[in-house]
Coordinates of C-alpha atoms and ligand atoms in Angstrom, one line a residue:
M1 CA -3.8 -145.5 5.4
N2 CA -4.6 -145.6 2.1
N3 CA -3.6 -142.8 -0.1
A4 CA -7.1 -141.4 -1.0
E5 CA -8.0 -140.7 2.8
R6 CA -4.9 -139.0 3.4
K7 CA -4.5 -135.3 3.1
A8 CA -2.4 -132.9 1.8
H9 CA -1.5 -129.3 2.8
L10 CA 0.3 -127.7 -0.1
I11 CA 2.0 -123.8 0.5
G12 CA 1.9 -121.9 -2.2
S13 CA -0.3 -121.8 -5.7
G14 CA 2.4 -121.6 -8.4
I15 CA 3.2 -124.0 -10.7
A16 CA 5.3 -126.2 -8.9
N17 CA 1.8 -126.9 -6.2
L18 CA 0.2 -126.9 -9.1
A19 CA 1.5 -129.9 -10.5
A20 CA 2.1 -131.3 -6.8
A21 CA -1.3 -131.5 -6.7
A22 CA -2.2 -132.9 -9.7
Y23 CA 0.5 -135.5 -9.5
L24 CA -1.0 -135.9 -6.3
I25 CA -3.6 -137.5 -7.7
K26 CA -3.3 -139.1 -10.7
D27 CA 0.2 -140.7 -9.3
G28 CA -1.2 -140.8 -5.9
G29 CA -4.0 -142.2 -5.5
F30 CA -5.1 -139.0 -2.9
S31 CA -8.8 -137.6 -3.5
G32 CA -8.7 -133.6 -4.7
A33 CA -11.1 -132.7 -1.5
N34 CA -8.2 -133.9 0.9
I35 CA -6.2 -131.5 -0.8
T36 CA -5.5 -127.8 0.3
I37 CA -3.7 -124.9 -1.3
Y38 CA -2.9 -122.0 0.4
E39 CA -2.2 -119.0 -1.8
E40 CA -1.0 -115.3 0.1
E41 CA -2.5 -113.3 -2.9
N42 CA -5.9 -114.0 -4.4
L43 CA -6.1 -115.6 -7.4
P44 CA -3.6 -118.6 -7.8
G45 CA -0.4 -119.1 -10.6
G46 CA 2.0 -117.2 -9.4
A47 CA 4.7 -116.0 -11.7
L48 CA 2.2 -117.7 -14.5
D49 CA -0.4 -114.0 -13.8
A50 CA -2.2 -112.1 -16.7
A51 CA -4.9 -109.4 -15.3
G52 CA -6.3 -106.0 -16.4
D53 CA -8.1 -105.2 -19.1
S54 CA -8.6 -103.7 -22.3
E55 CA -9.6 -99.7 -20.9
K56 CA -7.4 -99.7 -17.8
G57 CA -4.4 -101.7 -19.3
Y58 CA -3.5 -105.4 -19.6
F59 CA -0.5 -106.6 -17.4
M60 CA 1.3 -109.7 -16.3
R61 CA 5.1 -110.0 -15.2
G62 CA 6.4 -112.3 -17.4
E63 CA 5.1 -113.7 -20.9
R64 CA 7.6 -117.7 -21.3
M65 CA 9.7 -119.5 -23.9
F66 CA 9.8 -122.8 -24.0
E67 CA 11.3 -126.3 -25.9
A68 CA 10.9 -129.5 -26.5
N69 CA 12.5 -130.8 -24.2
Y70 CA 10.5 -129.9 -21.3
V71 CA 9.7 -132.9 -21.0
C72 CA 7.9 -132.5 -17.6
M73 CA 6.4 -129.7 -17.9
Y74 CA 4.7 -130.9 -21.0
D75 CA 3.6 -134.5 -18.8
L76 CA 1.7 -132.6 -16.9
L77 CA -0.1 -130.0 -19.8
S78 CA -0.4 -133.6 -21.5
F79 CA -3.6 -135.0 -19.0
I80 CA -5.4 -131.1 -19.0
P81 CA -7.8 -130.3 -21.3
S82 CA -7.7 -127.2 -23.4
L83 CA -10.6 -124.8 -22.0
D84 CA -11.2 -123.6 -25.4
D85 CA -11.6 -127.7 -26.4
S86 CA -11.9 -130.0 -24.2
T87 CA -10.8 -133.1 -26.8
K88 CA -7.5 -131.4 -27.2
S89 CA -5.3 -131.8 -24.0
V90 CA -3.3 -128.3 -23.2
K91 CA -0.1 -130.3 -24.3
Q92 CA -1.7 -131.0 -27.3
D93 CA -3.3 -127.3 -28.0
T94 CA 0.2 -126.2 -28.1
L95 CA 2.5 -128.0 -29.5
E96 CA 0.0 -127.2 -33.1
F97 CA 0.2 -123.8 -32.0
T98 CA 3.4 -123.6 -32.2
S99 CA 3.5 -125.5 -34.9
A100 CA 1.2 -123.3 -37.2
Y101 CA 2.8 -120.0 -35.6
T102 CA 6.7 -121.2 -35.1
W103 CA 8.7 -118.4 -35.3
N104 CA 11.7 -117.8 -37.8
N105 CA 13.1 -114.1 -35.9
K106 CA 14.3 -111.6 -38.6
A107 CA 14.6 -109.6 -36.5
R108 CA 16.6 -110.6 -33.8
L109 CA 18.7 -107.6 -33.2
V110 CA 17.5 -104.2 -34.1
A111 CA 19.8 -100.7 -33.9
N112 CA 18.4 -97.5 -34.9
G113 CA 16.1 -99.1 -36.9
Q114 CA 17.6 -101.1 -38.8
I115 CA 18.1 -105.0 -38.3
L116 CA 21.7 -106.1 -37.0
N117 CA 23.2 -109.6 -38.9
F118 CA 22.5 -111.1 -35.5
R119 CA 23.8 -114.7 -37.4
S120 CA 27.3 -114.0 -37.0
Y121 CA 28.3 -114.9 -32.7
G122 CA 31.0 -112.7 -32.9
F123 CA 33.7 -115.8 -30.8
D124 CA 37.2 -115.7 -30.9
A125 CA 39.0 -118.2 -29.7
K126 CA 39.5 -117.4 -26.9
D127 CA 35.6 -116.8 -25.6
V128 CA 35.7 -120.5 -27.1
S129 CA 37.5 -122.1 -25.0
E130 CA 37.0 -120.7 -21.7
L131 CA 33.2 -121.6 -22.8
L132 CA 34.7 -125.5 -23.1
A133 CA 36.9 -125.2 -19.8
L134 CA 33.2 -124.1 -17.8
T135 CA 31.7 -127.3 -19.1
S136 CA 34.2 -129.8 -19.3
K137 CA 34.7 -129.1 -15.0
P138 CA 32.4 -130.1 -12.5
E139 CA 29.6 -128.2 -11.4
R140 CA 31.5 -127.8 -8.1
A141 CA 34.5 -126.3 -9.2
S142 CA 32.1 -122.9 -10.6
N143 CA 31.8 -123.2 -6.6
D144 CA 30.3 -118.6 -5.8
K145 CA 31.7 -118.3 -8.9
R146 CA 30.4 -116.0 -11.4
I147 CA 29.4 -115.6 -15.3
S148 CA 32.2 -112.6 -15.0
E149 CA 35.2 -114.5 -13.3
V150 CA 35.3 -117.6 -15.8
F151 CA 34.5 -115.2 -19.2
S152 CA 36.6 -112.3 -20.4
E153 CA 35.2 -109.0 -21.3
H154 CA 35.3 -109.8 -24.8
F155 CA 32.7 -112.7 -23.9
F156 CA 29.8 -110.2 -23.0
T157 CA 30.6 -108.1 -26.7
T158 CA 29.7 -111.0 -29.1
N159 CA 26.4 -111.1 -31.3
F160 CA 25.8 -114.7 -28.9
W161 CA 26.0 -113.2 -25.4
H162 CA 23.4 -110.2 -26.4
M163 CA 20.7 -112.7 -27.7
W164 CA 21.5 -115.0 -24.6
K165 CA 21.2 -112.1 -21.5
T166 CA 17.9 -111.3 -23.4
I167 CA 16.7 -114.4 -23.7
F168 CA 17.3 -115.8 -20.2
A169 CA 17.7 -112.6 -18.2
F170 CA 21.6 -113.9 -17.5
E171 CA 24.0 -110.8 -16.9
P172 CA 28.2 -111.6 -15.9
W173 CA 27.4 -111.2 -12.1
H174 CA 25.2 -114.4 -12.1
S175 CA 26.1 -117.8 -11.3
A176 CA 28.1 -120.0 -13.2
I177 CA 27.0 -123.0 -12.0
E178 CA 23.9 -122.0 -13.0
F179 CA 25.0 -120.3 -16.7
R180 CA 27.5 -124.0 -17.3
R181 CA 23.6 -125.6 -16.7
Y182 CA 22.0 -124.2 -18.8
L183 CA 24.9 -124.5 -21.5
L184 CA 24.4 -127.7 -21.2
R185 CA 20.6 -128.8 -20.9
F186 CA 20.1 -125.7 -23.7
M187 CA 22.8 -127.2 -26.1
H188 CA 20.8 -128.3 -29.3
L189 CA 19.5 -125.1 -28.7
F190 CA 22.6 -122.7 -30.2
P191 CA 21.8 -122.8 -33.9
D192 CA 18.9 -121.8 -33.5
M193 CA 19.2 -118.5 -31.2
A194 CA 18.7 -116.5 -34.0
T195 CA 15.5 -117.7 -35.6
Q196 CA 14.1 -118.7 -32.2
S197 CA 12.5 -121.8 -34.5
L198 CA 12.0 -124.4 -31.9
L199 CA 10.9 -122.7 -29.2
H200 CA 7.5 -123.5 -28.2
H201 CA 5.0 -120.8 -27.3
T202 CA 1.4 -121.1 -25.9
R203 CA -1.8 -119.9 -28.0
Y204 CA -2.6 -117.0 -25.2
N205 CA -0.7 -115.8 -22.1
Q206 CA 0.5 -118.6 -19.4
Y207 CA -2.5 -117.9 -17.3
D208 CA -5.3 -118.3 -19.3
A209 CA -3.6 -120.9 -21.5
M210 CA -1.9 -123.1 -18.5
V211 CA -3.2 -122.1 -15.2
R212 CA -6.5 -121.4 -16.1
P213 CA -7.2 -125.3 -17.0
I214 CA -5.1 -126.7 -14.3
I215 CA -7.2 -125.5 -11.9
K216 CA -10.5 -126.4 -13.7
W217 CA -8.8 -129.7 -13.7
L218 CA -7.9 -129.8 -10.3
T219 CA -11.4 -127.6 -9.0
D220 CA -13.5 -130.3 -10.2
R221 CA -12.2 -132.7 -8.6
G222 CA -12.4 -131.4 -5.3
V223 CA -9.5 -129.4 -4.8
Q224 CA -9.4 -126.7 -2.6
Y225 CA -8.0 -123.2 -3.0
V226 CA -7.6 -120.8 0.3
G227 CA -6.3 -117.6 -1.4
N228 CA -5.6 -114.3 0.3
T229 CA -3.6 -116.9 3.6
R230 CA -0.4 -116.6 3.9
V231 CA 1.3 -119.6 6.0
T232 CA 4.1 -118.4 8.4
D233 CA 5.4 -121.2 9.8
I234 CA 5.4 -125.0 10.0
D235 CA 5.6 -127.1 12.6
L236 CA 8.2 -129.5 13.0
G237 CA 7.1 -131.2 16.2
N238 CA 10.0 -132.2 18.5
D239 CA 11.2 -135.0 16.8
T240 CA 15.0 -136.5 17.1
Y241 CA 17.7 -134.8 15.3
G242 CA 17.4 -137.0 12.3
E243 CA 13.6 -137.5 11.2
I244 CA 11.4 -134.6 10.1
T245 CA 7.6 -134.7 10.7
A246 CA 4.9 -131.5 9.8
R247 CA 2.6 -132.0 12.7
G248 CA 0.9 -128.4 11.7
I249 CA 0.7 -124.9 9.9
S250 CA 0.4 -121.5 11.2
I251 CA -2.0 -119.6 9.0
A252 CA -2.2 -115.9 8.7
Q253 CA -5.6 -114.9 7.0
D254 CA -8.0 -112.0 8.1
G255 CA -5.8 -111.0 9.6
E256 CA -5.7 -114.0 12.3
Q257 CA -3.3 -115.8 12.7
K258 CA -4.8 -119.9 13.2
K259 CA -3.1 -123.2 13.8
V260 CA -4.2 -125.6 11.6
E261 CA -3.1 -129.4 12.7
V262 CA -1.4 -132.1 10.0
S263 CA -1.2 -135.7 11.2
P264 CA 1.9 -137.5 10.9
E265 CA 0.6 -139.6 7.5
D266 CA -0.6 -136.4 5.8
L267 CA 1.6 -134.5 4.1
V268 CA 3.5 -130.9 3.1
I269 CA 4.5 -129.6 0.2
A270 CA 5.6 -126.0 0.2
T271 CA 6.9 -123.6 -2.1
L272 CA 9.7 -121.7 -1.0
G273 CA 10.6 -118.3 -2.0
S274 CA 9.1 -116.4 -5.1
M275 CA 10.9 -114.5 -7.7
V276 CA 7.6 -112.6 -7.8
A277 CA 7.9 -111.6 -4.3
N278 CA 6.8 -108.3 -3.6
V279 CA 6.1 -106.9 -7.4
T280 CA 4.9 -103.6 -7.9
F281 CA 3.5 -101.9 -11.3
G282 CA 3.2 -98.8 -13.1
T283 CA 0.8 -97.2 -14.6
N284 CA 1.1 -94.8 -17.7
D285 CA 1.4 -91.8 -15.9
A286 CA 3.3 -93.1 -13.1
P287 CA 6.4 -95.1 -12.3
P288 CA 6.3 -98.7 -10.6
K289 CA 6.9 -97.9 -6.6
L290 CA 10.3 -98.5 -6.0
I291 CA 11.0 -100.7 -3.5
T292 CA 14.6 -100.9 -2.6
S293 CA 15.1 -102.7 1.0
P294 CA 11.5 -104.8 0.5
A295 CA 9.9 -106.5 3.3
H296 CA 9.9 -110.1 3.1
E297 CA 6.7 -111.3 2.4
G298 CA 5.1 -114.8 3.6
K299 CA 6.6 -115.4 0.6
W300 CA 10.0 -115.2 2.2
A301 CA 9.6 -115.4 5.3
L302 CA 8.6 -118.7 5.6
W303 CA 12.3 -120.1 4.3
E304 CA 13.8 -117.4 6.2
T305 CA 11.7 -119.1 9.3
L306 CA 12.2 -122.5 8.7
A307 CA 16.0 -121.8 8.1
R308 CA 16.5 -120.4 11.7
K309 CA 15.0 -123.5 13.0
R310 CA 17.5 -126.3 11.1
K311 CA 19.8 -124.0 8.5
D312 CA 21.4 -128.0 8.0
I313 CA 17.6 -128.4 6.4
F314 CA 16.7 -125.8 4.4
R315 CA 19.6 -123.5 4.0
D316 CA 20.0 -120.6 3.5
P317 CA 17.2 -117.6 1.4
A318 CA 19.5 -114.8 2.0
V319 CA 22.2 -115.9 -0.7
F320 CA 19.2 -115.3 -2.8
T321 CA 17.8 -112.0 -1.5
S322 CA 20.7 -110.1 0.2
N323 CA 21.2 -107.9 -3.5
I324 CA 18.0 -106.5 -4.7
S325 CA 20.3 -104.7 -7.4
E326 CA 21.5 -108.0 -9.4
S327 CA 18.6 -110.1 -8.4
Q328 CA 15.5 -107.5 -10.0
F329 CA 14.3 -107.6 -13.1
V330 CA 11.8 -105.3 -15.2
T331 CA 9.0 -106.4 -17.5
Y332 CA 6.4 -104.2 -18.8
T333 CA 3.4 -105.4 -21.2
V334 CA 1.5 -102.9 -23.7
T335 CA -2.2 -102.7 -24.8
Q336 CA -3.0 -100.4 -28.0
R337 CA -6.0 -99.7 -29.5
D338 CA -4.9 -99.1 -32.9
R339 CA -2.3 -101.1 -34.9
R340 CA -0.2 -99.1 -36.0
F341 CA 2.5 -100.1 -34.2
F342 CA 2.6 -103.6 -35.1
D343 CA 2.4 -102.7 -38.8
L344 CA 5.8 -100.8 -38.9
M345 CA 6.9 -104.5 -36.8
E346 CA 5.3 -105.7 -39.6
Q347 CA 7.5 -103.6 -42.0
L348 CA 10.5 -103.6 -40.5
S349 CA 10.6 -107.6 -39.7
E350 CA 9.2 -108.5 -42.5
Q351 CA 7.2 -110.7 -40.3
E352 CA 3.6 -111.4 -40.0
V353 CA 3.2 -110.9 -36.2
G354 CA 3.4 -113.8 -33.6
R355 CA 6.5 -115.5 -35.9
N356 CA 8.5 -112.7 -35.5
G357 CA 10.0 -114.0 -31.4
M358 CA 12.3 -111.4 -29.5
T359 CA 13.6 -108.5 -31.2
S360 CA 16.4 -107.2 -28.5
L361 CA 17.8 -103.4 -28.6
P362 CA 22.0 -103.9 -28.2
E363 CA 22.1 -100.4 -28.2
S364 CA 19.2 -99.3 -25.7
S365 CA 21.4 -98.5 -22.2
W366 CA 17.8 -99.9 -21.2
S367 CA 18.2 -103.0 -22.7
L368 CA 15.3 -103.6 -23.8
S369 CA 13.8 -106.3 -25.4
F370 CA 10.3 -107.1 -26.8
I371 CA 7.4 -110.1 -28.6
L372 CA 4.9 -109.6 -30.6
S373 CA 2.5 -112.6 -29.7
H374 CA 0.0 -113.5 -31.9
Q375 CA -3.0 -112.0 -31.4
P376 CA -4.9 -112.2 -29.3
Y377 CA -2.9 -112.9 -26.4
Y378 CA -5.5 -112.6 -23.6
Q379 CA -8.0 -115.2 -23.8
S380 CA -11.1 -112.5 -23.1
Q381 CA -9.4 -109.4 -25.5
P382 CA -11.7 -107.9 -28.0
E383 CA -11.0 -107.5 -31.8
G384 CA -9.4 -104.5 -31.9
I385 CA -7.2 -104.5 -28.9
Y386 CA -3.2 -106.0 -29.0
V387 CA -1.1 -107.1 -26.6
W388 CA 2.5 -107.3 -26.0
Y389 CA 5.4 -108.0 -23.2
G390 CA 9.4 -107.0 -23.4
I391 CA 11.7 -106.5 -20.3
A392 CA 14.4 -104.6 -19.3
L393 CA 17.8 -105.5 -18.2
Y394 CA 19.2 -101.8 -17.0
P395 CA 16.2 -99.7 -15.1
D396 CA 18.7 -97.7 -13.3
K397 CA 20.2 -96.8 -16.4
M398 CA 19.7 -93.4 -18.0
G399 CA 17.4 -93.2 -21.5
D400 CA 19.2 -92.7 -24.7
Y401 CA 15.9 -90.6 -26.0
V402 CA 13.4 -89.7 -22.1
R403 CA 16.6 -88.4 -20.2
K404 CA 15.6 -90.6 -17.1
P405 CA 16.8 -93.5 -15.4
M406 CA 13.6 -96.5 -16.6
N407 CA 12.6 -97.2 -13.1
Q408 CA 11.5 -93.6 -12.8
C409 CA 9.0 -93.5 -15.9
S410 CA 6.0 -93.9 -16.3
G411 CA 4.9 -96.5 -19.0
R412 CA 4.6 -93.7 -21.8
E413 CA 8.4 -92.7 -21.5
V414 CA 9.4 -96.0 -21.5
L415 CA 7.1 -96.7 -25.0
E416 CA 8.6 -93.5 -26.3
E417 CA 12.8 -94.6 -25.5
L418 CA 11.2 -97.9 -27.3
T419 CA 9.9 -96.4 -30.5
R420 CA 12.8 -93.9 -31.0
H421 CA 14.6 -96.9 -30.9
L422 CA 13.1 -98.2 -33.7
G423 CA 13.7 -96.0 -36.1
F424 CA 9.4 -95.8 -35.9
G425 CA 10.0 -91.7 -34.0
A426 CA 8.0 -89.7 -37.5
D427 CA 4.2 -92.2 -35.8
V428 CA 6.1 -91.3 -32.3
E429 CA 3.2 -89.3 -30.6
R430 CA 0.0 -91.2 -33.0
I431 CA 1.6 -94.9 -30.7
L432 CA 1.8 -93.5 -27.5
D433 CA -1.9 -91.2 -27.8
S434 CA -2.8 -94.9 -28.2
S435 CA -1.1 -97.4 -26.1
T436 CA -1.0 -97.6 -22.1
L437 CA 2.2 -99.2 -21.2
V438 CA 2.6 -101.0 -17.6
V439 CA 6.2 -101.2 -16.0
N440 CA 6.3 -103.9 -13.4
M441 CA 9.2 -104.4 -10.8
M442 CA 10.6 -107.8 -9.4
P443 CA 13.5 -107.0 -6.8
F444 CA 13.5 -110.5 -6.5
G445 CA 12.6 -111.2 -10.8
I446 CA 16.4 -113.3 -11.9
S447 CA 17.0 -113.9 -7.4
Q448 CA 17.4 -117.5 -8.8
F449 CA 20.5 -116.9 -10.8
M450 CA 22.4 -115.3 -7.6
K451 CA 26.1 -116.5 -7.3
R452 CA 26.2 -119.8 -5.1
K453 CA 27.5 -122.6 -4.0
V454 CA 26.2 -126.4 -4.9
S455 CA 25.0 -126.9 -2.1
D456 CA 22.9 -123.4 -0.8
R457 CA 19.5 -125.1 -1.5
P458 CA 17.9 -127.9 0.0
D459 CA 16.5 -130.4 -1.2
V460 CA 13.4 -131.7 -1.9
V461 CA 12.8 -134.2 0.3
P462 CA 15.1 -133.1 2.8
E463 CA 17.2 -136.1 4.8
G464 CA 14.7 -137.8 7.2
S465 CA 11.2 -136.0 6.5
T466 CA 8.2 -138.2 6.9
N467 CA 5.7 -135.6 5.2
L468 CA 7.8 -132.9 4.2
A469 CA 8.6 -131.7 0.5
L470 CA 9.7 -128.2 -1.0
T471 CA 9.3 -127.2 -4.0
G472 CA 9.7 -124.9 -6.6
Q473 CA 12.6 -122.5 -7.9
F474 CA 15.0 -122.1 -5.1
V475 CA 15.1 -126.4 -4.4
E476 CA 18.3 -128.5 -5.7
V477 CA 16.9 -130.3 -9.2
P478 CA 20.2 -131.7 -10.5
D479 CA 21.0 -130.6 -13.1
D480 CA 17.1 -128.9 -14.6
C481 CA 18.0 -125.1 -14.7
V482 CA 16.3 -122.7 -13.1
F483 CA 14.0 -119.9 -14.4
T484 CA 11.9 -122.5 -16.5
M485 CA 8.5 -124.3 -15.6
E486 CA 10.3 -127.5 -16.2
Y487 CA 12.2 -126.8 -13.0
S488 CA 9.0 -126.1 -10.6
V489 CA 6.8 -129.0 -12.7
R490 CA 9.7 -131.1 -12.2
S491 CA 10.4 -130.5 -8.6
A492 CA 7.2 -131.3 -8.0
Q493 CA 7.3 -135.1 -9.8
M494 CA 10.5 -135.7 -7.2
A495 CA 8.6 -134.4 -4.3
V496 CA 5.6 -136.4 -5.0
F497 CA 7.0 -139.7 -6.3
K498 CA 9.6 -140.0 -2.7
L499 CA 7.3 -138.6 -0.6
L500 CA 4.6 -141.2 -1.5
N501 CA 7.4 -143.7 -2.3
L502 CA 6.1 -144.7 -6.1
D503 CA 7.6 -146.5 -8.0
K504 CA 8.4 -143.6 -11.1
E505 CA 10.9 -140.9 -11.6
P506 CA 10.8 -137.4 -13.1
T507 CA 10.6 -138.0 -16.5
P508 CA 14.1 -138.2 -17.9
F509 CA 15.1 -134.9 -19.7
P510 CA 17.2 -135.8 -23.1
R511 CA 20.9 -135.3 -22.2
V512 CA 21.6 -133.0 -25.5
S513 CA 25.4 -132.4 -24.8
N514 CA 26.0 -135.6 -24.6
D515 CA 24.9 -136.3 -28.5
L516 CA 28.1 -135.9 -30.4
H517 CA 25.9 -134.9 -33.3
V518 CA 24.7 -131.4 -31.3
V519 CA 27.8 -131.3 -29.6
W520 CA 28.8 -130.6 -33.3
N521 CA 26.5 -128.4 -34.6
A522 CA 27.1 -126.4 -31.3
F523 CA 30.8 -126.0 -31.9
K524 CA 30.0 -125.3 -35.5
T525 CA 27.4 -122.1 -34.8
L526 CA 29.7 -120.1 -32.2
T527 CA 32.6 -120.5 -34.6
Q528 CA 31.1 -119.9 -37.7
G529 CA 27.4 -118.5 -36.7
G530 CA 23.8 -119.6 -36.7
Ligands
FAD1 C1 9.3 -112.0 -16.4 C2 9.1 -113.7 -16.5 C3 9.5 -114.3 -17.3 C4 9.9 -115.7 -17.5 N1 10.0 -116.1 -18.8 C5 10.1 -117.6 -18.5 C6 10.4 -118.4 -20.4 O1 10.1 -117.6 -21.0 N2 9.7 -119.5 -19.7 C7 9.9 -120.7 -18.6 O2 10.0 -121.9 -18.5 N3 10.0 -119.9 -17.2 C8 10.0 -118.5 -17.9 N4 9.6 -117.8 -16.5 C9 9.7 -118.6 -15.4 C10 8.8 -119.4 -14.5 O3 7.9 -118.4 -14.5 C11 8.9 -119.5 -12.9 O4 10.0 -119.8 -13.0 C12 7.4 -120.6 -12.9 O5 6.1 -119.7 -13.2 C13 8.1 -120.4 -10.6 O6 7.2 -121.3 -10.4 P1 7.1 -121.6 -8.6 O7 5.5 -122.3 -8.8 O8 7.8 -122.6 -9.0 O9 6.7 -120.2 -8.4 P2 5.7 -119.2 -8.5 O10 5.6 -118.7 -9.3 O11 7.2 -117.9 -7.4 O12 4.7 -119.6 -7.0 C14 5.0 -119.3 -5.9 C15 3.7 -119.6 -4.8 O13 3.6 -119.5 -3.7 C16 3.4 -118.4 -3.1 N5 3.8 -118.4 -1.4 C17 4.8 -118.6 -1.8 N6 5.2 -118.5 0.1 C18 3.5 -118.7 0.2 C19 3.8 -119.1 1.5 N7 4.2 -119.1 3.0 N8 2.2 -118.9 2.2 C20 1.0 -119.0 1.3 N9 2.0 -118.7 -0.5 C21 3.1 -119.0 -0.4 C22 3.4 -117.0 -3.6 O14 2.5 -116.6 -3.2 C23 3.0 -117.4 -5.5 O15 2.2 -117.2 -5.9 C24 9.3 -116.9 -16.1 C25 9.3 -115.7 -15.0 C26 9.1 -114.2 -15.2 C27 8.4 -113.6 -13.7

C-alpha cells in the first residue's frame, strides 16, 4: 500500500509525537488527513505547556534550555515556520534570538544578596578520579547504581555539583547511568557552566515558540487532533510469539469506552509514561494539592496495561513510578505588575533581564533557582507585566525565612522566601503585593532519572513489531540523555524511519567526548575552574 493511503494513530501529543507526525508527512509521504493524534489533556504539547493570564497569573510546568547539539530538535524546527514571521523557520528564529540575547551569567550563585565566586568548581583529586572512573567504564557497570554510589560526599559539596543539579535537576539518588550519559554528551559545556553562554533559548515560552507553530504546520496539512481522549489499551491481536501487530486501540472519550480498528498496514505510535502526570498547581494564596500516592492516569496506565501483557517487550514502568519522594519536581511561575524585582536583579547581576540565565540560591533549604527571561515571555503578554520561572529541588524541607515546608506554602510565601534570600528584604511588601506566584507540583517530574538497569526501558521499535513504535522519555535511545526535548524528537525519528524502512538514520550528534580538545578543556575546567 502507498504510504499516502496508510493511517497513523499517535497516542500522546507531546513534542515526541508532534515530531513523529511531522516526519510521517515530510519523510514518510503520509497524508496529514490520515494521521490522528489522541491526547488525554485538552491542549497539545504535553510537558511544553503555558497557560494563565495577566490577571490571575500565568503558569506552566517549565522552561527549557538547550544547546547547539540538539540536532534532532533543530532538524524538526528547521522546516516549521515561525508564527511571528513565516519567512523564517522556528530554528532560524531561535538561533537569531539566542545570538541577540546570549546569556552571560554574572550571578549564577547568590547567597544573602551576595554573588558567590562560582568560577571555581571546587574539585579535589578524588572528585576528578571518580568522574574519570565513571565515564571510562561501560554503561552497564553502573547498572542499578545511584550517583551517590559512585562519588564520595565531597563531590556533592562542590560548586560544580550545585550548578549541575540546578540546571539539570539531578539528585545524588538518581541514576549513575543517566549522569554518565550527560557527562559524555554535554562535556563541551563544562567550561561554560558558570556563564551559560552556550545555552540556547526560545523567544517565548516553548508552548508559544514551538508547540503552536508545529501544531499549525500539522493542522494545515490536515492532521486530526483529538483532545480529552485517553487511550486505555492497544490490541496486539493473537499473533504468534515473536511478531507484534497492533490491531486496534481502546479509547475513553466523553465518559464512554470506544474501540478504533487498526489495520495491519496502519501505524500506532505511543508515547509511554509522562513526567507531567498527576500535576497539581497552587495559587498565590494556597499551596498545590499534595499527591503522595497518585492514581495512575492514562499517561502511565497504558504502559502498565501493556507491560502486564508482554513484560519482555514493554519492561516495567514501576522502575520509574514507585518512589515519588525521589521523582517529584517543583517549579513556579511568577507574574508581576511592577518592575521592581527586575530592577533589583539587574542591579545585582549587572545584567539586563534576559541575559543572565539561571540564578541559584545554594543556601536555600528548598534549593531555589530562577530565570528572568527576555520579556514578553508569553506571546500575548501585555506591556507592564513581567513573567518569570523558577524551580525548587527540596520542597519537603523547612524554609529558612518562612518556617514551613515549601509544599505547604502559598505562592506569596514562596516569593517571600526567595526575595529574602536575595537580600531584597526592604522591598518585600512591594514585591509581594504586586506579584502572583503559582507553584506547580509534579510527582513524576524527574522520574526519568530514577535508578535503573540498562535493560529497563523498552525499545522504540520492539523486536518483531510490524506497525507499533514507542516514543518519549521512557524508551531506549542509545547514548542520548533523557529530560531533554532532543531525546523525545530523536525517539520520533527512530520510530518513523524504522517503521517505514526509510533509508534514513536519526540526525547524528557530535560525540564530543571523543574530541581531545573538548576533553582537555573539560579537564582543565574541572581542575582549575571556569
Ligand atoms: C519543569 C521541566 C523543565 C524542563 N527543562 C528542560 C530543559 O531545560 N531542556 C530540555 O531539553 N528539556 C527540558 N524538559 C524536558 C522536556 O520538556 C521533555 O523531555 C519533553 O517535553 C517530553 O516530551 P514527550 O513528548 O516525550 O512527553 P510529554 O511531554 O510527557 O508528552 C506526552 C503526552 O502524551 C499524553 N499521553 C500519554 N499517554 C497517553 C494516553 N494513554 N492517552 C492519551 N494521551 C496520553 C500525555 O498526556 C502527554 O501530553 C523539562 C521538563 C520539565 C517538566
